[in-house]
Amino acid sequence: MKHYLLLIILFTAFSLSFAQTPDEVLDKIVNSQRGGQTSSSTVTMSVIRPNKTTEYQIKNVSDGDERSLIQVVAPSKDAGQAFLQDGDNLYLYNPRLKRTLRLPPSNQNDSFLGSDVSYSDLGGSEFQDNYTPEITNQDEATVELTLTPKELAPTPYGKVVLTADVANNYRPITYVFYDQRDTAVRQMSFFDYIDVEDVFFPSRFEIENLTAEGEKTAITFQDLKFGVEVDQNCFRESALERGCNN
């Protein structure tokens, strides 16, 4: 009996030593989504509406952390637009006006190119910076993390619920966004994980507007590469107009 009790105590201590805080779980989920390494890719973004679908071709380069450059290649009427994320700062370049604008935090939840993606979705640490995480459900297969906004956080959401695959390095499954009345208004889902340079990454995202039937945006990655050498000039404001050679 004493031996049995000792085994229980040792097992409990061993389990607790591997217990993770909500912040640690959130870091794992976010890092799994963005790969955690330098990367380059070509992206097809399909903005789907009941009577129309618009496709954008986009080039993206990232340092795997908080800096990324997004350049619109097609359609021709939108080509040349570019977006630079540098930490909390987001810069937009309009080729028609030949001007670069810094987007204030209050506007970072606006729509990106008329899609269901917001500018804040393009950033690297919006969840960690603006929300407090709590583990609200967990089993052997999945974990559910509920994020509540920090005081004065620049977000329109009352909470965000993340579900991730525990067995597969906390790969995100869904993010569900709720308004201030606790109504689900937006869902981001992750599909088709691929192995690229030993990094498992979702090659397809879907962002659905839960308040408007038939409205969603699908994002598909092509030519995805991790661990690439990235020219640091890609993350300067000058790259918005001149482009990046990666």
PDB file of C-alpha atoms in Angstrom:
ATOM      1  CA  MET A   1       0.000   0.000   0.000  1.00  0.00           C
ATOM      2  CA  LYS A   2       2.806   2.388   0.890  1.00  0.00           C
ATOM      3  CA  HIS A   3       4.505   1.504  -2.394  1.00  0.00           C
ATOM      4  CA  TYR A   4       1.263   2.262  -4.269  1.00  0.00           C
ATOM      5  CA  LEU A   5       0.878   5.660  -2.570  1.00  0.00           C
ATOM      6  CA  LEU A   6       4.497   6.492  -3.356  1.00  0.00           C
ATOM      7  CA  LEU A   7       3.880   5.760  -7.057  1.00  0.00           C
ATOM      8  CA  ILE A   8       0.855   8.086  -7.040  1.00  0.00           C
ATOM      9  CA  ILE A   9       2.866  10.889  -5.434  1.00  0.00           C
ATOM     10  CA  LEU A  10       5.733  10.462  -7.881  1.00  0.00           C
ATOM     11  CA  PHE A  11       3.384  10.358 -10.877  1.00  0.00           C
ATOM     12  CA  THR A  12       1.581  13.500  -9.696  1.00  0.00           C
ATOM     13  CA  ALA A  13       4.852  15.356  -9.187  1.00  0.00           C
ATOM     14  CA  PHE A  14       6.072  14.234 -12.628  1.00  0.00           C
ATOM     15  CA  SER A  15       2.835  15.439 -14.267  1.00  0.00           C
ATOM     16  CA  LEU A  16       2.927  18.793 -12.535  1.00  0.00           C
ATOM     17  CA  SER A  17       6.517  19.344 -13.621  1.00  0.00           C
ATOM     18  CA  PHE A  18       5.263  19.274 -17.220  1.00  0.00           C
ATOM     19  CA  ALA A  19       2.173  21.421 -16.581  1.00  0.00           C
ATOM     20  CA  GLN A  20       2.140  24.488 -18.767  1.00  0.00           C
ATOM     21  CA  THR A  21       0.851  27.923 -17.982  1.00  0.00           C
ATOM     22  CA  PRO A  22      -1.816  29.505 -20.223  1.00  0.00           C
ATOM     23  CA  ASP A  23       0.817  31.924 -21.553  1.00  0.00           C
ATOM     24  CA  GLU A  24       3.084  29.036 -22.532  1.00  0.00           C
ATOM     25  CA  VAL A  25       0.220  27.268 -24.307  1.00  0.00           C
ATOM     26  CA  LEU A  26      -0.667  30.464 -26.170  1.00  0.00           C
ATOM     27  CA  ASP A  27       2.946  30.882 -27.307  1.00  0.00           C
ATOM     28  CA  LYS A  28       2.954  27.306 -28.634  1.00  0.00           C
ATOM     29  CA  ILE A  29      -0.278  27.807 -30.572  1.00  0.00           C
ATOM     30  CA  VAL A  30       0.816  31.092 -32.141  1.00  0.00           C
ATOM     31  CA  ASN A  31       4.301  29.796 -32.995  1.00  0.00           C
ATOM     32  CA  SER A  32       2.770  26.729 -34.634  1.00  0.00           C
ATOM     33  CA  GLN A  33       0.639  28.989 -36.822  1.00  0.00           C
ATOM     34  CA  ARG A  34       3.496  31.170 -38.034  1.00  0.00           C
ATOM     35  CA  GLY A  35       6.315  28.633 -38.143  1.00  0.00           C
ATOM     36  CA  GLY A  36       8.759  30.399 -35.789  1.00  0.00           C
ATOM     37  CA  GLN A  37      11.421  30.813 -38.515  1.00  0.00           C
ATOM     38  CA  THR A  38      12.207  33.157 -41.356  1.00  0.00           C
ATOM     39  CA  SER A  39       9.972  32.343 -44.299  1.00  0.00           C
ATOM     40  CA  SER A  40       8.904  33.339 -47.778  1.00  0.00           C
ATOM     41  CA  SER A  41       5.792  32.354 -49.690  1.00  0.00           C
ATOM     42  CA  THR A  42       3.323  33.144 -52.416  1.00  0.00           C
ATOM     43  CA  VAL A  43      -0.264  33.391 -51.231  1.00  0.00           C
ATOM     44  CA  THR A  44      -3.605  33.177 -53.016  1.00  0.00           C
ATOM     45  CA  MET A  45      -6.333  35.004 -51.112  1.00  0.00           C
ATOM     46  CA  SER A  46      -9.900  34.376 -52.304  1.00  0.00           C
ATOM     47  CA  VAL A  47     -12.509  36.798 -51.001  1.00  0.00           C
ATOM     48  CA  ILE A  48     -15.782  34.907 -51.355  1.00  0.00           C
ATOM     49  CA  ARG A  49     -19.111  36.693 -51.435  1.00  0.00           C
ATOM     50  CA  PRO A  50     -22.561  35.301 -52.380  1.00  0.00           C
ATOM     51  CA  ASN A  51     -22.403  36.759 -55.903  1.00  0.00           C
ATOM     52  CA  LYS A  52     -18.692  37.264 -56.472  1.00  0.00           C
ATOM     53  CA  THR A  53     -15.233  35.880 -55.725  1.00  0.00           C
ATOM     54  CA  THR A  54     -12.121  38.074 -55.957  1.00  0.00           C
ATOM     55  CA  GLU A  55      -8.664  36.513 -56.019  1.00  0.00           C
ATOM     56  CA  TYR A  56      -5.450  38.223 -54.941  1.00  0.00           C
ATOM     57  CA  GLN A  57      -1.911  37.006 -55.507  1.00  0.00           C
ATOM     58  CA  ILE A  58       0.388  38.082 -52.687  1.00  0.00           C
ATOM     59  CA  LYS A  59       4.075  37.688 -51.878  1.00  0.00           C
ATOM     60  CA  ASN A  60       5.072  37.453 -48.257  1.00  0.00           C
ATOM     61  CA  VAL A  61       8.382  37.404 -46.390  1.00  0.00           C
ATOM     62  CA  SER A  62       8.720  37.170 -42.608  1.00  0.00           C
ATOM     63  CA  ASP A  63      11.399  37.011 -39.940  1.00  0.00           C
ATOM     64  CA  GLY A  64       9.253  34.443 -38.079  1.00  0.00           C
ATOM     65  CA  ASP A  65       8.641  36.827 -35.215  1.00  0.00           C
ATOM     66  CA  GLU A  66       7.246  40.347 -35.468  1.00  0.00           C
ATOM     67  CA  ARG A  67       8.337  41.601 -38.879  1.00  0.00           C
ATOM     68  CA  SER A  68       6.807  40.810 -42.245  1.00  0.00           C
ATOM     69  CA  LEU A  69       6.406  42.376 -45.672  1.00  0.00           C
ATOM     70  CA  ILE A  70       3.317  41.689 -47.777  1.00  0.00           C
ATOM     71  CA  GLN A  71       3.192  42.763 -51.440  1.00  0.00           C
ATOM     72  CA  VAL A  72       0.131  42.535 -53.684  1.00  0.00           C
ATOM     73  CA  VAL A  73       1.022  41.178 -57.133  1.00  0.00           C
ATOM     74  CA  ALA A  74      -2.432  40.756 -58.713  1.00  0.00           C
ATOM     75  CA  PRO A  75      -5.028  41.757 -59.809  1.00  0.00           C
ATOM     76  CA  SER A  76      -3.476  44.623 -61.714  1.00  0.00           C
ATOM     77  CA  LYS A  77      -5.723  47.275 -60.169  1.00  0.00           C
ATOM     78  CA  ASP A  78      -4.367  46.414 -56.717  1.00  0.00           C
ATOM     79  CA  ALA A  79      -0.803  45.454 -57.662  1.00  0.00           C
ATOM     80  CA  GLY A  80       1.867  47.463 -55.900  1.00  0.00           C
ATOM     81  CA  GLN A  81       0.041  47.825 -52.611  1.00  0.00           C
ATOM     82  CA  ALA A  82       2.287  46.752 -49.768  1.00  0.00           C
ATOM     83  CA  PHE A  83       2.070  46.273 -46.020  1.00  0.00           C
ATOM     84  CA  LEU A  84       4.933  46.217 -43.530  1.00  0.00           C
ATOM     85  CA  GLN A  85       4.514  44.859 -40.009  1.00  0.00           C
ATOM     86  CA  ASP A  86       7.283  45.858 -37.608  1.00  0.00           C
ATOM     87  CA  GLY A  87       6.337  44.941 -34.057  1.00  0.00           C
ATOM     88  CA  ASP A  88       3.324  47.027 -33.080  1.00  0.00           C
ATOM     89  CA  ASN A  89       3.741  49.261 -36.131  1.00  0.00           C
ATOM     90  CA  LEU A  90       1.907  48.629 -39.387  1.00  0.00           C
ATOM     91  CA  TYR A  91       2.711  50.646 -42.519  1.00  0.00           C
ATOM     92  CA  LEU A  92       0.645  50.753 -45.720  1.00  0.00           C
ATOM     93  CA  TYR A  93       1.881  51.837 -49.140  1.00  0.00           C
ATOM     94  CA  ASN A  94      -0.508  53.156 -51.799  1.00  0.00           C
ATOM     95  CA  PRO A  95       1.151  53.139 -55.256  1.00  0.00           C
ATOM     96  CA  ARG A  96      -1.406  55.520 -56.740  1.00  0.00           C
ATOM     97  CA  LEU A  97      -0.684  58.163 -54.132  1.00  0.00           C
ATOM     98  CA  LYS A  98       2.958  57.087 -53.784  1.00  0.00           C
ATOM     99  CA  ARG A  99       2.523  57.506 -50.056  1.00  0.00           C
ATOM    100  CA  THR A 100       3.293  55.416 -46.992  1.00  0.00           C
ATOM    101  CA  LEU A 101       0.913  55.668 -44.054  1.00  0.00           C
ATOM    102  CA  ARG A 102       1.236  54.296 -40.540  1.00  0.00           C
ATOM    103  CA  LEU A 103      -1.965  52.605 -39.430  1.00  0.00           C
ATOM    104  CA  PRO A 104      -2.896  53.551 -35.833  1.00  0.00           C
ATOM    105  CA  PRO A 105      -3.812  50.743 -33.409  1.00  0.00           C
ATOM    106  CA  SER A 106      -7.458  51.849 -33.462  1.00  0.00           C
ATOM    107  CA  ASN A 107      -7.676  50.934 -37.164  1.00  0.00           C
ATOM    108  CA  GLN A 108      -5.776  47.642 -37.105  1.00  0.00           C
ATOM    109  CA  ASN A 109      -9.002  45.637 -36.903  1.00  0.00           C
ATOM    110  CA  ASP A 110     -10.156  47.103 -40.232  1.00  0.00           C
ATOM    111  CA  SER A 111     -10.554  44.835 -43.243  1.00  0.00           C
ATOM    112  CA  PHE A 112      -7.466  43.909 -45.270  1.00  0.00           C
ATOM    113  CA  LEU A 113      -8.190  44.423 -49.014  1.00  0.00           C
ATOM    114  CA  GLY A 114     -11.931  44.133 -48.403  1.00  0.00           C
ATOM    115  CA  SER A 115     -11.546  40.563 -47.094  1.00  0.00           C
ATOM    116  CA  ASP A 116     -12.544  38.908 -43.834  1.00  0.00           C
ATOM    117  CA  VAL A 117      -8.916  39.230 -42.702  1.00  0.00           C
ATOM    118  CA  SER A 118      -8.062  42.176 -40.465  1.00  0.00           C
ATOM    119  CA  TYR A 119      -4.764  44.027 -40.374  1.00  0.00           C
ATOM    120  CA  SER A 120      -4.216  42.722 -36.850  1.00  0.00           C
ATOM    121  CA  ASP A 121      -4.380  39.164 -38.242  1.00  0.00           C
ATOM    122  CA  LEU A 122      -1.239  39.980 -40.212  1.00  0.00           C
ATOM    123  CA  GLY A 123       0.708  40.789 -37.066  1.00  0.00           C
ATOM    124  CA  GLY A 124       2.820  38.394 -35.066  1.00  0.00           C
ATOM    125  CA  SER A 125       1.906  38.988 -31.412  1.00  0.00           C
ATOM    126  CA  GLU A 126      -1.564  40.506 -31.264  1.00  0.00           C
ATOM    127  CA  PHE A 127      -2.901  37.743 -28.999  1.00  0.00           C
ATOM    128  CA  GLN A 128       0.030  37.908 -26.577  1.00  0.00           C
ATOM    129  CA  ASP A 129       0.019  41.702 -26.458  1.00  0.00           C
ATOM    130  CA  ASN A 130      -3.707  42.372 -26.115  1.00  0.00           C
ATOM    131  CA  TYR A 131      -5.243  39.387 -24.321  1.00  0.00           C
ATOM    132  CA  THR A 132      -5.002  37.393 -21.107  1.00  0.00           C
ATOM    133  CA  PRO A 133      -5.259  33.620 -21.720  1.00  0.00           C
ATOM    134  CA  GLU A 134      -7.037  31.010 -19.595  1.00  0.00           C
ATOM    135  CA  ILE A 135      -7.221  27.258 -20.191  1.00  0.00           C
ATOM    136  CA  THR A 136     -10.971  26.563 -20.219  1.00  0.00           C
ATOM    137  CA  ASN A 137     -11.012  22.983 -21.489  1.00  0.00           C
ATOM    138  CA  GLN A 138      -8.408  20.290 -22.064  1.00  0.00           C
ATOM    139  CA  ASP A 139      -8.220  16.581 -22.784  1.00  0.00           C
ATOM    140  CA  GLU A 140      -5.687  14.199 -24.308  1.00  0.00           C
ATOM    141  CA  ALA A 141      -6.400  15.426 -27.844  1.00  0.00           C
ATOM    142  CA  THR A 142      -7.166  19.141 -27.656  1.00  0.00           C
ATOM    143  CA  VAL A 143      -6.861  22.238 -25.522  1.00  0.00           C
ATOM    144  CA  GLU A 144      -9.211  25.217 -25.455  1.00  0.00           C
ATOM    145  CA  LEU A 145      -7.813  28.602 -24.529  1.00  0.00           C
ATOM    146  CA  THR A 146     -10.089  31.569 -23.852  1.00  0.00           C
ATOM    147  CA  LEU A 147      -8.536  35.002 -24.329  1.00  0.00           C
ATOM    148  CA  THR A 148     -10.024  38.076 -22.677  1.00  0.00           C
ATOM    149  CA  PRO A 149      -8.882  41.581 -23.638  1.00  0.00           C
ATOM    150  CA  LYS A 150      -6.478  43.411 -21.393  1.00  0.00           C
ATOM    151  CA  GLU A 151      -7.538  46.807 -20.119  1.00  0.00           C
ATOM    152  CA  LEU A 152      -7.500  49.424 -22.921  1.00  0.00           C
ATOM    153  CA  ALA A 153      -6.519  46.801 -25.515  1.00  0.00           C
ATOM    154  CA  PRO A 154      -7.346  48.046 -29.048  1.00  0.00           C
ATOM    155  CA  THR A 155      -9.724  45.215 -29.951  1.00  0.00           C
ATOM    156  CA  PRO A 156     -13.457  45.104 -30.744  1.00  0.00           C
ATOM    157  CA  TYR A 157     -13.793  41.559 -29.377  1.00  0.00           C
ATOM    158  CA  GLY A 158     -15.119  40.513 -25.992  1.00  0.00           C
ATOM    159  CA  LYS A 159     -13.164  37.265 -26.112  1.00  0.00           C
ATOM    160  CA  VAL A 160     -11.405  34.867 -28.478  1.00  0.00           C
ATOM    161  CA  VAL A 161     -11.544  31.078 -28.057  1.00  0.00           C
ATOM    162  CA  LEU A 162      -8.638  29.080 -29.495  1.00  0.00           C
ATOM    163  CA  THR A 163      -8.722  25.311 -29.981  1.00  0.00           C
ATOM    164  CA  ALA A 164      -5.499  23.441 -30.694  1.00  0.00           C
ATOM    165  CA  ASP A 165      -4.279  19.897 -31.322  1.00  0.00           C
ATOM    166  CA  VAL A 166      -2.217  18.950 -28.252  1.00  0.00           C
ATOM    167  CA  ALA A 167      -0.846  15.729 -29.747  1.00  0.00           C
ATOM    168  CA  ASN A 168       0.572  17.581 -32.736  1.00  0.00           C
ATOM    169  CA  ASN A 169       2.591  20.344 -31.110  1.00  0.00           C
ATOM    170  CA  TYR A 170      -0.417  22.567 -30.387  1.00  0.00           C
ATOM    171  CA  ARG A 171      -1.370  23.066 -34.008  1.00  0.00           C
ATOM    172  CA  PRO A 172      -4.288  25.509 -34.137  1.00  0.00           C
ATOM    173  CA  ILE A 173      -7.637  24.084 -35.249  1.00  0.00           C
ATOM    174  CA  THR A 174      -9.958  27.076 -34.885  1.00  0.00           C
ATOM    175  CA  TYR A 175     -10.007  30.618 -33.534  1.00  0.00           C
ATOM    176  CA  VAL A 176     -13.515  31.894 -32.738  1.00  0.00           C
ATOM    177  CA  PHE A 177     -14.012  35.622 -32.149  1.00  0.00           C
ATOM    178  CA  TYR A 178     -16.883  36.911 -29.985  1.00  0.00           C
ATOM    179  CA  ASP A 179     -18.306  40.415 -29.797  1.00  0.00           C
ATOM    180  CA  GLN A 180     -18.993  42.303 -26.580  1.00  0.00           C
ATOM    181  CA  ARG A 181     -22.401  40.569 -26.304  1.00  0.00           C
ATOM    182  CA  ASP A 182     -20.750  37.129 -26.302  1.00  0.00           C
ATOM    183  CA  THR A 183     -21.953  36.302 -29.822  1.00  0.00           C
ATOM    184  CA  ALA A 184     -19.586  34.449 -32.153  1.00  0.00           C
ATOM    185  CA  VAL A 185     -18.982  36.768 -35.124  1.00  0.00           C
ATOM    186  CA  ARG A 186     -15.921  35.350 -36.873  1.00  0.00           C
ATOM    187  CA  GLN A 187     -14.107  32.036 -37.163  1.00  0.00           C
ATOM    188  CA  MET A 188     -10.639  31.229 -38.449  1.00  0.00           C
ATOM    189  CA  SER A 189      -9.981  27.571 -39.318  1.00  0.00           C
ATOM    190  CA  PHE A 190      -6.697  25.865 -40.230  1.00  0.00           C
ATOM    191  CA  PHE A 191      -6.332  23.011 -42.732  1.00  0.00           C
ATOM    192  CA  ASP A 192      -3.911  20.906 -44.752  1.00  0.00           C
ATOM    193  CA  TYR A 193      -0.804  20.927 -42.577  1.00  0.00           C
ATOM    194  CA  ILE A 194       2.351  20.271 -44.570  1.00  0.00           C
ATOM    195  CA  ASP A 195       5.915  19.433 -43.591  1.00  0.00           C
ATOM    196  CA  VAL A 196       8.295  22.127 -44.858  1.00  0.00           C
ATOM    197  CA  GLU A 197      11.884  21.846 -43.626  1.00  0.00           C
ATOM    198  CA  ASP A 198      10.663  19.932 -40.531  1.00  0.00           C
ATOM    199  CA  VAL A 199       8.086  22.648 -39.782  1.00  0.00           C
ATOM    200  CA  PHE A 200       4.420  21.572 -39.858  1.00  0.00           C
ATOM    201  CA  PHE A 201       2.412  24.509 -41.113  1.00  0.00           C
ATOM    202  CA  PRO A 202      -1.242  24.996 -42.148  1.00  0.00           C
ATOM    203  CA  SER A 203      -1.140  25.569 -45.899  1.00  0.00           C
ATOM    204  CA  ARG A 204      -4.761  26.730 -45.976  1.00  0.00           C
ATOM    205  CA  PHE A 205      -6.742  29.071 -43.727  1.00  0.00           C
ATOM    206  CA  GLU A 206     -10.409  30.013 -43.907  1.00  0.00           C
ATOM    207  CA  ILE A 207     -11.860  33.063 -42.195  1.00  0.00           C
ATOM    208  CA  GLU A 208     -15.652  33.020 -42.030  1.00  0.00           C
ATOM    209  CA  ASN A 209     -17.955  35.925 -41.236  1.00  0.00           C
ATOM    210  CA  LEU A 210     -20.480  34.295 -38.895  1.00  0.00           C
ATOM    211  CA  THR A 211     -22.862  37.255 -39.160  1.00  0.00           C
ATOM    212  CA  ALA A 212     -23.213  37.157 -42.966  1.00  0.00           C
ATOM    213  CA  GLU A 213     -24.100  33.901 -44.706  1.00  0.00           C
ATOM    214  CA  GLY A 214     -21.844  32.967 -47.605  1.00  0.00           C
ATOM    215  CA  GLU A 215     -19.067  35.435 -46.751  1.00  0.00           C
ATOM    216  CA  LYS A 216     -15.608  34.053 -46.105  1.00  0.00           C
ATOM    217  CA  THR A 217     -11.983  34.386 -47.162  1.00  0.00           C
ATOM    218  CA  ALA A 218      -9.735  31.464 -48.091  1.00  0.00           C
ATOM    219  CA  ILE A 219      -5.950  31.776 -47.931  1.00  0.00           C
ATOM    220  CA  THR A 220      -3.706  29.190 -49.588  1.00  0.00           C
ATOM    221  CA  PHE A 221       0.099  29.132 -49.398  1.00  0.00           C
ATOM    222  CA  GLN A 222       2.284  28.109 -52.339  1.00  0.00           C
ATOM    223  CA  ASP A 223       6.060  27.871 -52.649  1.00  0.00           C
ATOM    224  CA  LEU A 224       6.377  28.045 -48.872  1.00  0.00           C
ATOM    225  CA  LYS A 225       9.948  28.024 -47.565  1.00  0.00           C
ATOM    226  CA  PHE A 226      11.254  28.169 -43.994  1.00  0.00           C
ATOM    227  CA  GLY A 227      14.711  29.012 -42.722  1.00  0.00           C
ATOM    228  CA  VAL A 228      15.462  31.170 -45.747  1.00  0.00           C
ATOM    229  CA  GLU A 229      18.020  33.947 -45.690  1.00  0.00           C
ATOM    230  CA  VAL A 230      16.070  37.203 -45.568  1.00  0.00           C
ATOM    231  CA  ASP A 231      17.533  40.539 -46.555  1.00  0.00           C
ATOM    232  CA  GLN A 232      16.967  42.837 -43.574  1.00  0.00           C
ATOM    233  CA  ASN A 233      16.191  45.640 -46.010  1.00  0.00           C
ATOM    234  CA  CYS A 234      12.911  43.855 -46.647  1.00  0.00           C
ATOM    235  CA  PHE A 235      11.721  45.199 -43.294  1.00  0.00           C
ATOM    236  CA  ARG A 236      12.515  48.843 -43.953  1.00  0.00           C
ATOM    237  CA  GLU A 237       9.883  51.346 -45.081  1.00  0.00           C
ATOM    238  CA  SER A 238      11.731  51.786 -48.378  1.00  0.00           C
ATOM    239  CA  ALA A 239      10.846  48.161 -49.277  1.00  0.00           C
ATOM    240  CA  LEU A 240       7.168  49.084 -49.424  1.00  0.00           C
ATOM    241  CA  GLU A 241       7.758  50.995 -52.662  1.00  0.00           C
ATOM    242  CA  ARG A 242      10.883  49.314 -54.005  1.00  0.00           C
ATOM    243  CA  GLY A 243       9.957  45.760 -53.150  1.00  0.00           C
ATOM    244  CA  CYS A 244      12.046  42.936 -51.740  1.00  0.00           C
ATOM    245  CA  ASN A 245      14.287  40.522 -53.632  1.00  0.00           C
ATOM    246  CA  ASN A 246      13.567  37.456 -51.441  1.00  0.00           C
TER     247      ASN A 246
END
